[in-house]
Amino acid sequence: QVQLVESGGGLVQAGGSLRLSCAASGSILSFAHMGWYRQAPGKQRELVARMFRSANINYSDSVKGRFTISRDTAKNTVTLQMNSLKVEDTAVYYCNAYAGARDFWGQGTQVTVSS
């Protein structure tokens, strides 16, 4: 069973930065891909960024140029650096890993951006 533990998040003013980290219970290279989704109140969960085993990366158009996903294979962590945050980035952010045709999720961490 894969366990994902998120850290980071919090409250920040628009234009500020936050850093989210996700620690996996096993080797992150065992996952086909790993990344971050978010869900704002009343909205569906959406992809923010994900990194494939090959190191290819997908970003949502709404975060391109502002967010950066990276990984540390020695520590089995994936990090999301979020810069130039906007009020519309406010959401619960979830770490995700895909392995064995299954999605695994972290517990979620709240990111709130104030104007």
PDB file of C-alpha atoms in Angstrom:
ATOM      1  CA  GLN A   1       0.000   0.000   0.000  1.00  0.00           C
ATOM      2  CA  VAL A   2       1.395   3.368  -1.046  1.00  0.00           C
ATOM      3  CA  GLN A   3       1.318   6.141   1.524  1.00  0.00           C
ATOM      4  CA  LEU A   4       1.744   9.774   0.585  1.00  0.00           C
ATOM      5  CA  VAL A   5       2.364  12.416   3.217  1.00  0.00           C
ATOM      6  CA  GLU A   6       2.114  16.077   2.262  1.00  0.00           C
ATOM      7  CA  SER A   7       3.640  19.061   3.982  1.00  0.00           C
ATOM      8  CA  GLY A   8       3.654  22.778   3.316  1.00  0.00           C
ATOM      9  CA  GLY A   9       0.722  24.889   2.343  1.00  0.00           C
ATOM     10  CA  GLY A  10      -0.835  27.650   4.391  1.00  0.00           C
ATOM     11  CA  LEU A  11      -1.896  31.240   3.947  1.00  0.00           C
ATOM     12  CA  VAL A  12      -0.047  33.677   1.693  1.00  0.00           C
ATOM     13  CA  GLN A  13      -0.766  36.997   0.028  1.00  0.00           C
ATOM     14  CA  ALA A  14      -1.217  37.240  -3.706  1.00  0.00           C
ATOM     15  CA  GLY A  15       2.141  37.397  -5.415  1.00  0.00           C
ATOM     16  CA  GLY A  16       3.794  35.321  -2.721  1.00  0.00           C
ATOM     17  CA  SER A  17       5.280  31.848  -2.781  1.00  0.00           C
ATOM     18  CA  LEU A  18       4.682  28.511  -1.102  1.00  0.00           C
ATOM     19  CA  ARG A  19       6.340  25.140  -1.308  1.00  0.00           C
ATOM     20  CA  LEU A  20       4.553  21.806  -1.036  1.00  0.00           C
ATOM     21  CA  SER A  21       6.303  18.511  -0.463  1.00  0.00           C
ATOM     22  CA  CYS A  22       5.057  14.953  -0.730  1.00  0.00           C
ATOM     23  CA  ALA A  23       6.912  12.024   0.780  1.00  0.00           C
ATOM     24  CA  ALA A  24       6.145   8.537  -0.530  1.00  0.00           C
ATOM     25  CA  SER A  25       6.435   5.305   1.435  1.00  0.00           C
ATOM     26  CA  GLY A  26       8.335   3.620  -1.381  1.00  0.00           C
ATOM     27  CA  SER A  27      10.528   4.409  -4.344  1.00  0.00           C
ATOM     28  CA  ILE A  28       8.943   7.159  -6.417  1.00  0.00           C
ATOM     29  CA  LEU A  29      10.512   5.626  -9.512  1.00  0.00           C
ATOM     30  CA  SER A  30       8.123   2.713  -9.067  1.00  0.00           C
ATOM     31  CA  PHE A  31       5.275   5.064  -9.977  1.00  0.00           C
ATOM     32  CA  ALA A  32       4.309   5.674 -13.586  1.00  0.00           C
ATOM     33  CA  HIS A  33       3.830   9.294 -12.594  1.00  0.00           C
ATOM     34  CA  MET A  34       3.539  11.407  -9.465  1.00  0.00           C
ATOM     35  CA  GLY A  35       2.336  14.912  -8.944  1.00  0.00           C
ATOM     36  CA  TRP A  36      -0.208  17.347  -7.606  1.00  0.00           C
ATOM     37  CA  TYR A  37      -3.903  17.975  -8.074  1.00  0.00           C
ATOM     38  CA  ARG A  38      -6.072  20.613  -6.469  1.00  0.00           C
ATOM     39  CA  GLN A  39      -9.722  21.070  -5.649  1.00  0.00           C
ATOM     40  CA  ALA A  40     -11.348  24.414  -4.989  1.00  0.00           C
ATOM     41  CA  PRO A  41     -14.744  24.671  -3.258  1.00  0.00           C
ATOM     42  CA  GLY A  42     -17.536  23.709  -5.611  1.00  0.00           C
ATOM     43  CA  LYS A  43     -15.137  22.629  -8.333  1.00  0.00           C
ATOM     44  CA  GLN A  44     -13.796  19.337  -9.616  1.00  0.00           C
ATOM     45  CA  ARG A  45     -10.343  18.128  -8.733  1.00  0.00           C
ATOM     46  CA  GLU A  46      -7.890  19.177 -11.429  1.00  0.00           C
ATOM     47  CA  LEU A  47      -4.336  18.385 -12.407  1.00  0.00           C
ATOM     48  CA  VAL A  48      -1.748  20.968 -11.402  1.00  0.00           C
ATOM     49  CA  ALA A  49       1.504  19.267 -12.370  1.00  0.00           C
ATOM     50  CA  ARG A  50       2.881  15.764 -12.661  1.00  0.00           C
ATOM     51  CA  MET A  51       6.205  14.187 -13.400  1.00  0.00           C
ATOM     52  CA  PHE A  52       6.517  10.881 -15.211  1.00  0.00           C
ATOM     53  CA  ARG A  53       9.058   8.218 -14.420  1.00  0.00           C
ATOM     54  CA  SER A  54      10.926   9.420 -17.514  1.00  0.00           C
ATOM     55  CA  ALA A  55      11.087  12.904 -15.933  1.00  0.00           C
ATOM     56  CA  ASN A  56       8.723  14.359 -18.517  1.00  0.00           C
ATOM     57  CA  ILE A  57       6.420  16.915 -16.940  1.00  0.00           C
ATOM     58  CA  ASN A  58       2.858  18.100 -17.502  1.00  0.00           C
ATOM     59  CA  TYR A  59       1.648  21.424 -16.165  1.00  0.00           C
ATOM     60  CA  SER A  60      -1.829  22.849 -16.166  1.00  0.00           C
ATOM     61  CA  ASP A  61      -1.986  25.900 -18.432  1.00  0.00           C
ATOM     62  CA  SER A  62      -3.099  27.965 -15.457  1.00  0.00           C
ATOM     63  CA  VAL A  63       0.174  27.380 -13.567  1.00  0.00           C
ATOM     64  CA  LYS A  64       2.747  27.245 -16.363  1.00  0.00           C
ATOM     65  CA  GLY A  65       5.594  29.627 -15.714  1.00  0.00           C
ATOM     66  CA  ARG A  66       4.649  30.037 -12.051  1.00  0.00           C
ATOM     67  CA  PHE A  67       4.817  26.542 -10.557  1.00  0.00           C
ATOM     68  CA  THR A  68       7.696  24.082 -10.737  1.00  0.00           C
ATOM     69  CA  ILE A  69       7.555  20.400  -9.903  1.00  0.00           C
ATOM     70  CA  SER A  70      10.690  18.513  -8.956  1.00  0.00           C
ATOM     71  CA  ARG A  71      11.656  15.255  -7.350  1.00  0.00           C
ATOM     72  CA  ASP A  72      14.333  13.827  -5.102  1.00  0.00           C
ATOM     73  CA  THR A  73      14.665  10.128  -5.809  1.00  0.00           C
ATOM     74  CA  ALA A  74      17.007   9.610  -2.855  1.00  0.00           C
ATOM     75  CA  LYS A  75      14.420  10.999  -0.430  1.00  0.00           C
ATOM     76  CA  ASN A  76      11.398   9.721  -2.380  1.00  0.00           C
ATOM     77  CA  THR A  77       9.830  13.141  -2.388  1.00  0.00           C
ATOM     78  CA  VAL A  78       8.120  15.336  -4.945  1.00  0.00           C
ATOM     79  CA  THR A  79       8.018  19.080  -4.435  1.00  0.00           C
ATOM     80  CA  LEU A  80       5.826  21.782  -5.910  1.00  0.00           C
ATOM     81  CA  GLN A  81       7.299  25.268  -5.797  1.00  0.00           C
ATOM     82  CA  MET A  82       4.527  27.805  -6.271  1.00  0.00           C
ATOM     83  CA  ASN A  83       5.472  31.385  -7.145  1.00  0.00           C
ATOM     84  CA  SER A  84       3.429  34.424  -8.105  1.00  0.00           C
ATOM     85  CA  LEU A  85       0.429  32.941  -6.382  1.00  0.00           C
ATOM     86  CA  LYS A  86      -3.019  34.204  -7.306  1.00  0.00           C
ATOM     87  CA  VAL A  87      -6.272  34.237  -5.366  1.00  0.00           C
ATOM     88  CA  GLU A  88      -7.610  31.651  -7.813  1.00  0.00           C
ATOM     89  CA  ASP A  89      -4.876  29.224  -6.730  1.00  0.00           C
ATOM     90  CA  THR A  90      -6.728  28.799  -3.438  1.00  0.00           C
ATOM     91  CA  ALA A  91      -7.638  25.136  -3.053  1.00  0.00           C
ATOM     92  CA  VAL A  92      -6.859  21.922  -1.253  1.00  0.00           C
ATOM     93  CA  TYR A  93      -3.796  20.430  -2.920  1.00  0.00           C
ATOM     94  CA  TYR A  94      -3.446  16.666  -3.120  1.00  0.00           C
ATOM     95  CA  CYS A  95      -0.374  14.612  -3.816  1.00  0.00           C
ATOM     96  CA  ASN A  96      -1.020  11.818  -6.294  1.00  0.00           C
ATOM     97  CA  ALA A  97       0.872   8.742  -7.421  1.00  0.00           C
ATOM     98  CA  TYR A  98      -0.155   6.308 -10.124  1.00  0.00           C
ATOM     99  CA  ALA A  99       1.048   2.724  -9.953  1.00  0.00           C
ATOM    100  CA  GLY A 100      -0.339  -0.658 -10.849  1.00  0.00           C
ATOM    101  CA  ALA A 101      -3.312   0.928 -12.607  1.00  0.00           C
ATOM    102  CA  ARG A 102      -4.279   2.623  -9.354  1.00  0.00           C
ATOM    103  CA  ASP A 103      -4.310   6.172  -8.098  1.00  0.00           C
ATOM    104  CA  PHE A 104      -3.007   6.860  -4.623  1.00  0.00           C
ATOM    105  CA  TRP A 105      -3.740  10.112  -2.797  1.00  0.00           C
ATOM    106  CA  GLY A 106      -2.388  12.086   0.092  1.00  0.00           C
ATOM    107  CA  GLN A 107      -4.658  13.609   2.708  1.00  0.00           C
ATOM    108  CA  GLY A 108      -4.567  17.063   1.137  1.00  0.00           C
ATOM    109  CA  THR A 109      -3.144  20.362   2.290  1.00  0.00           C
ATOM    110  CA  GLN A 110      -4.889  23.719   2.197  1.00  0.00           C
ATOM    111  CA  VAL A 111      -3.418  26.602   0.220  1.00  0.00           C
ATOM    112  CA  THR A 112      -5.127  29.946   0.696  1.00  0.00           C
ATOM    113  CA  VAL A 113      -4.086  33.025  -1.256  1.00  0.00           C
ATOM    114  CA  SER A 114      -5.458  36.331   0.001  1.00  0.00           C
ATOM    115  CA  SER A 115      -5.850  39.483  -2.054  1.00  0.00           C
TER     116      SER A 115
END
